Coordinates of C-alpha atoms and ligand atoms in Angstrom, one line a residue:
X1 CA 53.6 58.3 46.5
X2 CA 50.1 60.2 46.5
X3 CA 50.2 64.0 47.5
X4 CA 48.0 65.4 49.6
X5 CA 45.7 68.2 48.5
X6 CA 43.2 70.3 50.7
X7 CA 41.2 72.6 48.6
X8 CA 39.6 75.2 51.4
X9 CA 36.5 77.0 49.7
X10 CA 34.9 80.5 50.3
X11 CA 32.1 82.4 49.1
X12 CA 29.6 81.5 46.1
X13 CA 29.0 77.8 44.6
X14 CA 31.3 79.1 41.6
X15 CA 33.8 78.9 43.9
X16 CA 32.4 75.1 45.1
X17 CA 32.5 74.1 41.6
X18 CA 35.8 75.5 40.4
X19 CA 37.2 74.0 43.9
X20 CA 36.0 70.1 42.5
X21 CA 37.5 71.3 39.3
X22 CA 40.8 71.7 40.7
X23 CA 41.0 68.5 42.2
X24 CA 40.3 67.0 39.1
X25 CA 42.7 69.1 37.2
X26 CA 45.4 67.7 40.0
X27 CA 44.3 64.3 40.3
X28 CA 46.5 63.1 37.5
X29 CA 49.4 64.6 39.0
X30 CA 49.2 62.2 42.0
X31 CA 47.1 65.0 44.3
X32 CA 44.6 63.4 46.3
X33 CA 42.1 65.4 47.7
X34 CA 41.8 65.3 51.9
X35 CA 39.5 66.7 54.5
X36 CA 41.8 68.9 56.5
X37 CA 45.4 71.0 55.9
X38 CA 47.3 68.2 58.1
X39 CA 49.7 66.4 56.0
X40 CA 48.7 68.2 53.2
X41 CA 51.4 68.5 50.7
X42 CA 49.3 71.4 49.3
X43 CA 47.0 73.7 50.3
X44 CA 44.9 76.1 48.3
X45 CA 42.2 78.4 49.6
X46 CA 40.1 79.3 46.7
X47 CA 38.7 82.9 47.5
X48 CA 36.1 85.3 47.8
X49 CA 36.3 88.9 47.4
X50 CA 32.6 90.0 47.4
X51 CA 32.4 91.3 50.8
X52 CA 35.2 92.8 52.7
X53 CA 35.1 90.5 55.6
X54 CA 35.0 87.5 53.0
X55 CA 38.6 88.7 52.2
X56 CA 39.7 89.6 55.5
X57 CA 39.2 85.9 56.5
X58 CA 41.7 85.0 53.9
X59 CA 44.1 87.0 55.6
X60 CA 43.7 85.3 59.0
X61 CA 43.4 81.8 57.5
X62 CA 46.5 82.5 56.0
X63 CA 47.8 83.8 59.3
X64 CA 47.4 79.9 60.6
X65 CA 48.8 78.6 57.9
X66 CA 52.5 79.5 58.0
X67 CA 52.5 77.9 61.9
X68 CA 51.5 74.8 59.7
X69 CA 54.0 75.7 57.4
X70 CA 57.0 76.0 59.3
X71 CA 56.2 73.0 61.6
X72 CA 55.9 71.2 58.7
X73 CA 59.6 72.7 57.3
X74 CA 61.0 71.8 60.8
X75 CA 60.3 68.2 60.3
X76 CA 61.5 68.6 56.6
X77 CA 58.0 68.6 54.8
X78 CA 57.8 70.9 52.1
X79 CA 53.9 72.7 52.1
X80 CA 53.3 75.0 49.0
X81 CA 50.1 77.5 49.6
X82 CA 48.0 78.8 46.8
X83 CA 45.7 81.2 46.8
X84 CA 42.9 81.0 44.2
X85 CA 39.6 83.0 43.2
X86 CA 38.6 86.3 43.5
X87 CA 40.7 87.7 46.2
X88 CA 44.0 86.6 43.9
X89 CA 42.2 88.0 40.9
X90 CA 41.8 91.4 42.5
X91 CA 44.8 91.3 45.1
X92 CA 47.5 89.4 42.9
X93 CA 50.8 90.3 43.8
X94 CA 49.7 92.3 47.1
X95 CA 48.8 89.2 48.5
X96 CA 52.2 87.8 48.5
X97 CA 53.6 90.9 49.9
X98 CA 51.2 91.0 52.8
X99 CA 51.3 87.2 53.1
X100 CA 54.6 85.9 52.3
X101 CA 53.8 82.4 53.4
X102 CA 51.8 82.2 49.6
X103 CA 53.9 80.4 47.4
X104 CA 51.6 81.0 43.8
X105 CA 48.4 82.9 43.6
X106 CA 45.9 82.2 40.5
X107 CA 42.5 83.9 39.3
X108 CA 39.6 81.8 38.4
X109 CA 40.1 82.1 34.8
X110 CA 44.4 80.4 35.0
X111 CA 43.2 77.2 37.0
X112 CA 43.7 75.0 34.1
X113 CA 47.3 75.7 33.9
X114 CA 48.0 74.7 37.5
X115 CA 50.2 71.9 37.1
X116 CA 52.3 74.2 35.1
X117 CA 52.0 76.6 37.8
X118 CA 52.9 74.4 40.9
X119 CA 56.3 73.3 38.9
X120 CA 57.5 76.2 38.7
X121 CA 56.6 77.1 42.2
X122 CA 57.9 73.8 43.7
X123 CA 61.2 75.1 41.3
X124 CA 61.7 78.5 43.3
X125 CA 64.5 78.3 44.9
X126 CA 64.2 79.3 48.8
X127 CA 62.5 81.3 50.8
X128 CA 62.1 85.2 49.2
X129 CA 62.6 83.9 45.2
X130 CA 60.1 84.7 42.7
X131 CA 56.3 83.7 43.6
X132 CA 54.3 82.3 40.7
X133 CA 51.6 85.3 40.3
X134 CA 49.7 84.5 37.3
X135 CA 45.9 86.4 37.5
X136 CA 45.3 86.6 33.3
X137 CA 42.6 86.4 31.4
X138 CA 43.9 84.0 28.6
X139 CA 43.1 84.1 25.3
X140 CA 42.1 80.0 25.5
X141 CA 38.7 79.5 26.8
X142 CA 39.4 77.6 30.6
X143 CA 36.8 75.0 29.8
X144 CA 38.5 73.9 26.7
X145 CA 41.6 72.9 28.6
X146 CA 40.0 71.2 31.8
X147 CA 39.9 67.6 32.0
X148 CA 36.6 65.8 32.2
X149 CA 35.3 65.2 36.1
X150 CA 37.2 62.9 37.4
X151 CA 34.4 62.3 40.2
X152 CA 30.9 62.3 40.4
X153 CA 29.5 64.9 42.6
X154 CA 27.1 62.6 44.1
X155 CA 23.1 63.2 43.6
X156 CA 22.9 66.9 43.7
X157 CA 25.7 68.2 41.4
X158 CA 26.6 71.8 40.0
X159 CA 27.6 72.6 36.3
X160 CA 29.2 75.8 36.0
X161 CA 27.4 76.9 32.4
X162 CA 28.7 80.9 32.5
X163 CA 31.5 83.0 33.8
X164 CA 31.7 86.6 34.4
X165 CA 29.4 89.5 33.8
X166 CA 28.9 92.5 32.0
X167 CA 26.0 94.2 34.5
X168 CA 28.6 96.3 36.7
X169 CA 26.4 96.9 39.7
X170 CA 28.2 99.9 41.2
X171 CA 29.0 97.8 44.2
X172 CA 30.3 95.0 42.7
X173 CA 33.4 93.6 42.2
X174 CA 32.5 90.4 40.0
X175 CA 33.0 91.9 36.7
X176 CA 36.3 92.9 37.5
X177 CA 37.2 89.9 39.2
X178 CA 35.3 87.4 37.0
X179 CA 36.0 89.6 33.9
X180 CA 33.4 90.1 30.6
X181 CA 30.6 87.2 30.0
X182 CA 31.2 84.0 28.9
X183 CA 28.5 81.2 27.8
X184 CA 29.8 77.4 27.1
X185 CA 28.8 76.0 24.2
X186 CA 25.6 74.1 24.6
X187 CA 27.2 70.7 23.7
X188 CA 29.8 70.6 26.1
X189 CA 27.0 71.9 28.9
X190 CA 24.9 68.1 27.8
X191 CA 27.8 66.5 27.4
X192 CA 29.2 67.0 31.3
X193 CA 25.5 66.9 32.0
X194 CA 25.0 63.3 30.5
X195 CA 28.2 62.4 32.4
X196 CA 26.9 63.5 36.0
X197 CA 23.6 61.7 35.5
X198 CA 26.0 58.6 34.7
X199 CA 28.0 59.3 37.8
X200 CA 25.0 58.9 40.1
X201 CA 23.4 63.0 39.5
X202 CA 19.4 63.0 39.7
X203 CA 19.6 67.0 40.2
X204 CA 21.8 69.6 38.5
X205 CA 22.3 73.5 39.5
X206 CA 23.5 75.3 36.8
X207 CA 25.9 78.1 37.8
X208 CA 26.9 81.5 36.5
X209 CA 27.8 85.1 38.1
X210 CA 24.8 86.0 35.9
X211 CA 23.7 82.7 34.4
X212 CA 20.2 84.3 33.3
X213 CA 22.3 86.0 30.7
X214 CA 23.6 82.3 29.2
X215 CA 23.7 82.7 25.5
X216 CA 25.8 79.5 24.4
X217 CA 26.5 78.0 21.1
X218 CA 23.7 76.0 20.2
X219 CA 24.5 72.1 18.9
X220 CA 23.1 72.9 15.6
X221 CA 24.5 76.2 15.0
X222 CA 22.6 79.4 16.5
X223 CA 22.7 80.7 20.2
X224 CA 20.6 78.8 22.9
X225 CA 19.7 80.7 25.7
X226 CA 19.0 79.5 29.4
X227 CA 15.6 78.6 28.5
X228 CA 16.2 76.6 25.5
X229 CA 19.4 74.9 27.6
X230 CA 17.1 73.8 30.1
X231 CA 14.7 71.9 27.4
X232 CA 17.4 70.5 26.5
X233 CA 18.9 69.1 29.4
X234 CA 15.3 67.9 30.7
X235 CA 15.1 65.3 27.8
X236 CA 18.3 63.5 29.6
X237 CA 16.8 60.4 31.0
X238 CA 17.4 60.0 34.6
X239 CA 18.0 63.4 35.0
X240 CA 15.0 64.4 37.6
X241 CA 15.4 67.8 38.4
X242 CA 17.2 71.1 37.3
X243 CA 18.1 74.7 39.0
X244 CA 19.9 77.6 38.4
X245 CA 21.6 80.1 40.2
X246 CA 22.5 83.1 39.9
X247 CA 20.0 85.2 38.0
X248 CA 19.7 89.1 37.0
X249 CA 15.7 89.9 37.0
X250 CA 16.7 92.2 33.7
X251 CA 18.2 88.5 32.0
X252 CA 14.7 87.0 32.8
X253 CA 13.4 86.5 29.0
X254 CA 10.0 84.9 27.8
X255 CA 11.7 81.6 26.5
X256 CA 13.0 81.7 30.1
X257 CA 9.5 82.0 31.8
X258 CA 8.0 79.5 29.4
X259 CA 10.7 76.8 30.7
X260 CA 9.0 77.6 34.0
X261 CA 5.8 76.9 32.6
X262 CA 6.9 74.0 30.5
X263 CA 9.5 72.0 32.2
X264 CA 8.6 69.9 35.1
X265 CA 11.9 69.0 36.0
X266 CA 12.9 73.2 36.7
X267 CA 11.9 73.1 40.4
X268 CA 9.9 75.8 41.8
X269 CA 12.1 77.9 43.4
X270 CA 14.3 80.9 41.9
X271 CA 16.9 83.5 43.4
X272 CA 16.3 86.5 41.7
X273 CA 18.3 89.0 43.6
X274 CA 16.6 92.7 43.6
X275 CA 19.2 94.4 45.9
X276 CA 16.8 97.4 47.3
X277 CA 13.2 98.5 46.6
X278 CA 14.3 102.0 45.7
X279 CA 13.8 103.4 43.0
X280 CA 16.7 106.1 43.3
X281 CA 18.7 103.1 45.5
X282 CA 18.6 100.7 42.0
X283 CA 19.5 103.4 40.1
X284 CA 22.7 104.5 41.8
X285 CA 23.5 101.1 41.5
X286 CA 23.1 100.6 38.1
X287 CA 20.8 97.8 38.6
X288 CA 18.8 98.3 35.3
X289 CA 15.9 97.6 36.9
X290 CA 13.6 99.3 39.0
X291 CA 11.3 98.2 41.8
X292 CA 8.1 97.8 39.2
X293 CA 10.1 95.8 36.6
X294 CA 11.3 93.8 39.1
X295 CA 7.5 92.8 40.7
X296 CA 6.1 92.4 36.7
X297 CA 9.1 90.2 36.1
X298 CA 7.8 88.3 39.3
X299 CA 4.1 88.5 38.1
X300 CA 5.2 86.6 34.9
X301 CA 7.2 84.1 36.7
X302 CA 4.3 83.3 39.2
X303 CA 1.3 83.3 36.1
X304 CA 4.0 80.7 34.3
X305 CA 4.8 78.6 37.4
X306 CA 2.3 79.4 40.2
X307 CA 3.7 77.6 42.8
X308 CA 7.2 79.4 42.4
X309 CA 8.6 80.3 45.3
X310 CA 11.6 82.8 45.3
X311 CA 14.3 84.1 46.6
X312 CA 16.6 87.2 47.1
X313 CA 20.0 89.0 47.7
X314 CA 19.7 92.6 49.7
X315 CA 22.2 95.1 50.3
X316 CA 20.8 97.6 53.1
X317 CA 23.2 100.7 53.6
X318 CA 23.9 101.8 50.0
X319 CA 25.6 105.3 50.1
X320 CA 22.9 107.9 49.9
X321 CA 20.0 105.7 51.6
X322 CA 17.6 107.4 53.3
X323 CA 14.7 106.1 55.7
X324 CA 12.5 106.2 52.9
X325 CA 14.6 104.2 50.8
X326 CA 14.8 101.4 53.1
X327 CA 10.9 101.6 53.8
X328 CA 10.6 100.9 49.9
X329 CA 12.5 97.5 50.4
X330 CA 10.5 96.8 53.0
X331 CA 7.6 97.3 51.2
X332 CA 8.7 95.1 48.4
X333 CA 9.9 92.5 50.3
X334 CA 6.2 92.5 52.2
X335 CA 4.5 93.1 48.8
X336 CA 6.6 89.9 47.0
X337 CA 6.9 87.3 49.9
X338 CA 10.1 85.3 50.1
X339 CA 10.9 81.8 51.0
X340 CA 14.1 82.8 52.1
X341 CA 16.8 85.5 51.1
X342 CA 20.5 87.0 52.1
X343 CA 20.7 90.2 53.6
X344 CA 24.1 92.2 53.6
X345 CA 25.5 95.7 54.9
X346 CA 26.8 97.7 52.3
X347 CA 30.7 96.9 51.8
X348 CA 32.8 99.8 50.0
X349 CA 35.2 98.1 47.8
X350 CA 37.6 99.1 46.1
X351 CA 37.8 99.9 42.7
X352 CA 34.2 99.8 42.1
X353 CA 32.1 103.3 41.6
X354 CA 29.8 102.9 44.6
X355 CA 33.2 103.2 46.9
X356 CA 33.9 106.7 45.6
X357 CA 30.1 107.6 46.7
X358 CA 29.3 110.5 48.9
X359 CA 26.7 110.1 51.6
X360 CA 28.1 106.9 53.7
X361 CA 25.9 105.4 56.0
X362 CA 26.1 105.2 59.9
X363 CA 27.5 101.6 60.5
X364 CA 24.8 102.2 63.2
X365 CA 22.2 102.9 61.2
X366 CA 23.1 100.0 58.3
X367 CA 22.9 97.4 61.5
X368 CA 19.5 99.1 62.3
X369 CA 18.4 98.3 58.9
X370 CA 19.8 94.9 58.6
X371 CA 18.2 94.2 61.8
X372 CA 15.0 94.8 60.4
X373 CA 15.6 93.4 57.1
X374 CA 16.0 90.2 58.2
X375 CA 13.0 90.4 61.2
X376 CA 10.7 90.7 58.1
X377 CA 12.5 88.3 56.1
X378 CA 13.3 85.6 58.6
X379 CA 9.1 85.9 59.4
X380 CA 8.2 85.1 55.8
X381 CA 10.6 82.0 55.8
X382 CA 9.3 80.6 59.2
X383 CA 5.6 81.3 57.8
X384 CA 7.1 80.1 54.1
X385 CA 8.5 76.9 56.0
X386 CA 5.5 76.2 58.3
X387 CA 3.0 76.0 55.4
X388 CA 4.3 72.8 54.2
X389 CA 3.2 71.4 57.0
X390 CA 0.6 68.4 56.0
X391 CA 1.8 68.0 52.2
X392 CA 3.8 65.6 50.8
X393 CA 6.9 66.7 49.4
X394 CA 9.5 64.9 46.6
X395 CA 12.7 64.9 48.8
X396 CA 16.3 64.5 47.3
X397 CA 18.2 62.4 50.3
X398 CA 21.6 63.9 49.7
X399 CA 23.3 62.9 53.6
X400 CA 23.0 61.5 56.9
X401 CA 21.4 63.9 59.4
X402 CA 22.8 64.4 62.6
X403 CA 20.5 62.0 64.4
X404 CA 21.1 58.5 63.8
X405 CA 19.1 56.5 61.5
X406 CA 17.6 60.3 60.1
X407 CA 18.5 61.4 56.7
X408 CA 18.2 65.2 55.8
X409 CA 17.6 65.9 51.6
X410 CA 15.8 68.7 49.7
X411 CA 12.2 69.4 48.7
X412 CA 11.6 71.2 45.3
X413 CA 11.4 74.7 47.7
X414 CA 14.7 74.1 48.4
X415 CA 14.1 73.4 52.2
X416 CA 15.8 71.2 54.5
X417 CA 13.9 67.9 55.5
X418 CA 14.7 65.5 58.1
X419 CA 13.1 62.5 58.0
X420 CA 13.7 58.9 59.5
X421 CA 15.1 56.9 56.4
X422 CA 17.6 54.1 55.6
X423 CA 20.9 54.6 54.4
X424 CA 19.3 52.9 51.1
X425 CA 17.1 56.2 49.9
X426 CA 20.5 57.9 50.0
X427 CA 21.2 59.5 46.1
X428 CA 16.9 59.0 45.8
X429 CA 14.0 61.4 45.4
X430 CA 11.3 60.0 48.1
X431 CA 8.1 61.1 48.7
X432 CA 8.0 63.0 52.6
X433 CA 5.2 63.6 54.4
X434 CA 5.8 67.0 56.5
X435 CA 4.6 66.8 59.5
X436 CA 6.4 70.2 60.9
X437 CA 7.6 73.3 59.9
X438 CA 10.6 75.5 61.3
X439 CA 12.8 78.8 60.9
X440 CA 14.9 76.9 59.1
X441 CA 14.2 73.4 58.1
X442 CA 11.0 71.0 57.9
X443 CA 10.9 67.8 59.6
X444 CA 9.0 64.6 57.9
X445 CA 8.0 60.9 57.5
X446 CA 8.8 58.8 54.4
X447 CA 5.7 57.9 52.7
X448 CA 5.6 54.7 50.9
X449 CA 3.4 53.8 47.9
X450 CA 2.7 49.9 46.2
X451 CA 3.9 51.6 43.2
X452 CA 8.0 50.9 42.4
X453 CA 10.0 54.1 41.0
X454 CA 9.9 57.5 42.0
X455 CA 7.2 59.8 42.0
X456 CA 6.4 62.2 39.7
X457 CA 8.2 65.3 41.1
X458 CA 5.6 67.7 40.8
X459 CA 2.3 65.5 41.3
X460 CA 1.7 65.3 45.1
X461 CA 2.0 61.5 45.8
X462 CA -0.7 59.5 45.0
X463 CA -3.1 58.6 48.1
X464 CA -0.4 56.7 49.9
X465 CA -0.4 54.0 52.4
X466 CA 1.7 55.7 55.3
X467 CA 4.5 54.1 56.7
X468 CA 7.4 54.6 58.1
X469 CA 10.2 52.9 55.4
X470 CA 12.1 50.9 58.2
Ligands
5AD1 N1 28.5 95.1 49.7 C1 27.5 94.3 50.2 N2 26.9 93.3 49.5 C2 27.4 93.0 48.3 N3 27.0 92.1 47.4 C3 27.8 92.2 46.3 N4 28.7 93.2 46.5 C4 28.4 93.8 47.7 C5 29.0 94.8 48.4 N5 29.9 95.6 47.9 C6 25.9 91.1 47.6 C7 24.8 91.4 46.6 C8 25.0 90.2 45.7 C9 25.5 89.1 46.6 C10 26.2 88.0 46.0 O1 26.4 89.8 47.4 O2 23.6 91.3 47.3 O3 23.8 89.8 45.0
SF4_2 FE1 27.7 91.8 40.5 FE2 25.6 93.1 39.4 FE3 27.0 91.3 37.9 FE4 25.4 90.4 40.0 S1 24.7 91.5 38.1 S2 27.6 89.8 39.5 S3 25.7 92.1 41.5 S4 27.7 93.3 38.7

């Protein structure tokens, strides 16, 4: 009889992507994936340990989970718990002691071995015995060993191309939890590539902790980097449009910006995260980068790709930041112009060098900042948002919208349009009309044309007779 899986994901699209990869890691073992923990036979919440309060939800989720646990063992159901990810990678063993309910705990880089795993956890006998820890970093590469997807992932998919990073941010736990940089070679990135296009894929994000920094086997011998990767992925017919996420502005090379310039199918919209507009602030956190690199990187972006639009990661609240710190991030934030970003307080965590940092700031005075932060930042978006008001956008349908008969896809600026459309241009890129702008989404018609196909994605649509697709 079929098992029951629920997968429950937190934190960063890695996390998304390794979940799916589970499932299909599983699937031949008679695990089939479900919506909620009821029933389940097996539960796995696949962690995040960037943030403090990312990992103290683990702990309360975990808190509900042994009700469900022991009901289930009171009518004789047998639940194992896992707990994947970052929080396992950092915590291992802890986590069993402070959440005995866990019955095996894996890091990211072990998933492949999970079958394995869940037999020898299913084999512990009682309550108390032995929990399957296992938080290596194997010598065999995790890709090697994972089957192909078992699924599509529908028309938007993700592609994990690198692990792991080698930047060590003083704040950050990623290269401890993620471990040392890792590229795939570039065959197997095409190959899984040519297979999600099959599977139904018009768009593909390609993932990493630092993905800029790709650097895989090339096909023909050599090294590709992201820039050549993405030429090479463009020629893939029916493939219509590419991202990547996440990027270090240091990793931002010229074969890089020329794919900007070059490619049609890289959309126009980047997150290049900059963290603080100090200079002193970026130093202390070993960013390798300082305010002026950062806004000539962006210069070279925009001269290649001029309708770019970008996006950024803050931390406000770094130990040592003073007023006029935080003023420099404002000023680069006003200076640049973002579409949108993420704005965080500064979490101490442990083990990382920023924790052992003199000068703390006030909680007070970090939600001051934030406050701030995000008043500039959320007024750029709503400005960023409202100016698409009249154009005609490519929009990906990827699901229903919460009104019936509206469908809600993405533009190339990675906003949220709602339009009225049938079920039909589900999986489709569509040209929109946008009739409105708001803080966070943009609202639309479907524009038809006499013309069969798609548009050209970057072309506005050709003079259009207006309708209303019904
Ligand atoms: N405290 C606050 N924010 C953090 N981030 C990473 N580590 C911390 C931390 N210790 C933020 C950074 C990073 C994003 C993914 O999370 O802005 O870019
Ligand atoms: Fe963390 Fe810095 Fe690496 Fe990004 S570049 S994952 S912030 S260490």
């Amino acid at each position: 009889m079929a098992k029951k899986l629920f997968v429950k994901t937190y934190g960063c699209q890695m996390n998304v992507y390794d979940s799916a990869r589970m499932a299909d890691v599983l699937a031949p073992h008679g695990y089939e994936p479900g919506e909620t923990p009821d029933g389940a036979d097996l539960i796995i919440l696949n962690t995040c340990h960037i943030r403090e309060k990312a990992t103290e939800k683990v702990y309360s989720e975990l808190g509900r989970l042994r009700a469900l646990k022991d009901e289930a063992a009171r009518q004789g159901r047998r639940v194992l718990i896992g707990v994947a990810g970052c929080v396992a990678q950092a915590e291992g063993e802890e986590i069993a002691r402070r959440a005995p309910v866990v019955d095996l705990v894996f890091g990211p880089q072990t998933y492949h071995r999970l079958p394995e795993l869940l037999t020898r956890a299913l084999d512990r006998d009682g309550p108390g015995g032995a929990r399957v820890v296992d938080t290596d970093f194997p010598a065999e590469a995790k890709f090697d060993h994972l089957p192909e997807e078992s699924r599509g992932q529908g028309a938007a998919a993700f592609l994990s191309v690198q692990e792991g990073c080698d930047k060590f941010c003083t704040f950050c736990v990623v290269p401890y939890t993620r471990g040392a940089e890792f590229s795939r070679p570039a065959a197997d990135v095409l190959a899984e590539a040519r297979r999600l296009v099959a599977a139904g894929a018009v768009e593909i994000t390609l993932l990493g902790q630092n993905v800029n920094a790709y650097h895989g086997e090339a096909p023909a011998g050599g090294v590709w980097g992201l820039g050549r990767l993405i030429r090479g992925l463009a020629e893939i017919e029916g493939l219509e449009r590419l991202r990547y996420t996440t990027s270090h502005p240091r990793d931002v090379d010229d074969e890089l910006v020329a794919a900007h310039r070059d490619v049609p199918a890289l959309m126009p919209y980047l997150h290049l995260p900059v963290q603080s507009g100090s200079d002193r602030v970026l130093a202390a956190m070993n960013r390798k980068h300082t305010g002026e690199t950062y806004r000539r990187t962006v210069d070279r972006l925009r001269a290649a790709r001029p309708d770019l639009a970008l996006s950024s990661d803050f931390i406000v609240g770094f130990p040592g930041e003073t007023d006029l710190d935080f003023a420099d991030t404002l000023r680069l934030v006003r200076e640049i112009g973002y579409a949108q970003a993420y704005t965080f307080k500064y979490s101490a965590r442990p083990g990382t060098p920023a924790a052992d940092m003199e000068d703390a700031v006030p909680e007070a005075v970090k939600a001051e900042r934030l406050a701030a932060l995000q008043q500039l930042i959320g007024a750029q978006q709503t400005a960023f948002n409202r100016s698409a008001a009249g154009s005609v956008q490519p929009v990906l349908f990827e699901r229903r919208g919460a009104r019936a008969g509206q469908l809600v896809g993405r533009g190339p600026w990675m906003q949220a349009v709602h339009a009225e459309a049938p079920d039909r241009l589900l999986g489709r890129i569509v040209p929109v009309r946008i009739l409105d702008g708001h803080a966070n989404s943009l609202s639309g018609a479907v524009v038809t044309t006499d013309e069969p196909g798609n548009p050209a994605d970057r072309a506005p649509a050709p003079a259009a007779t207006e309708r209303a697709i019904a």
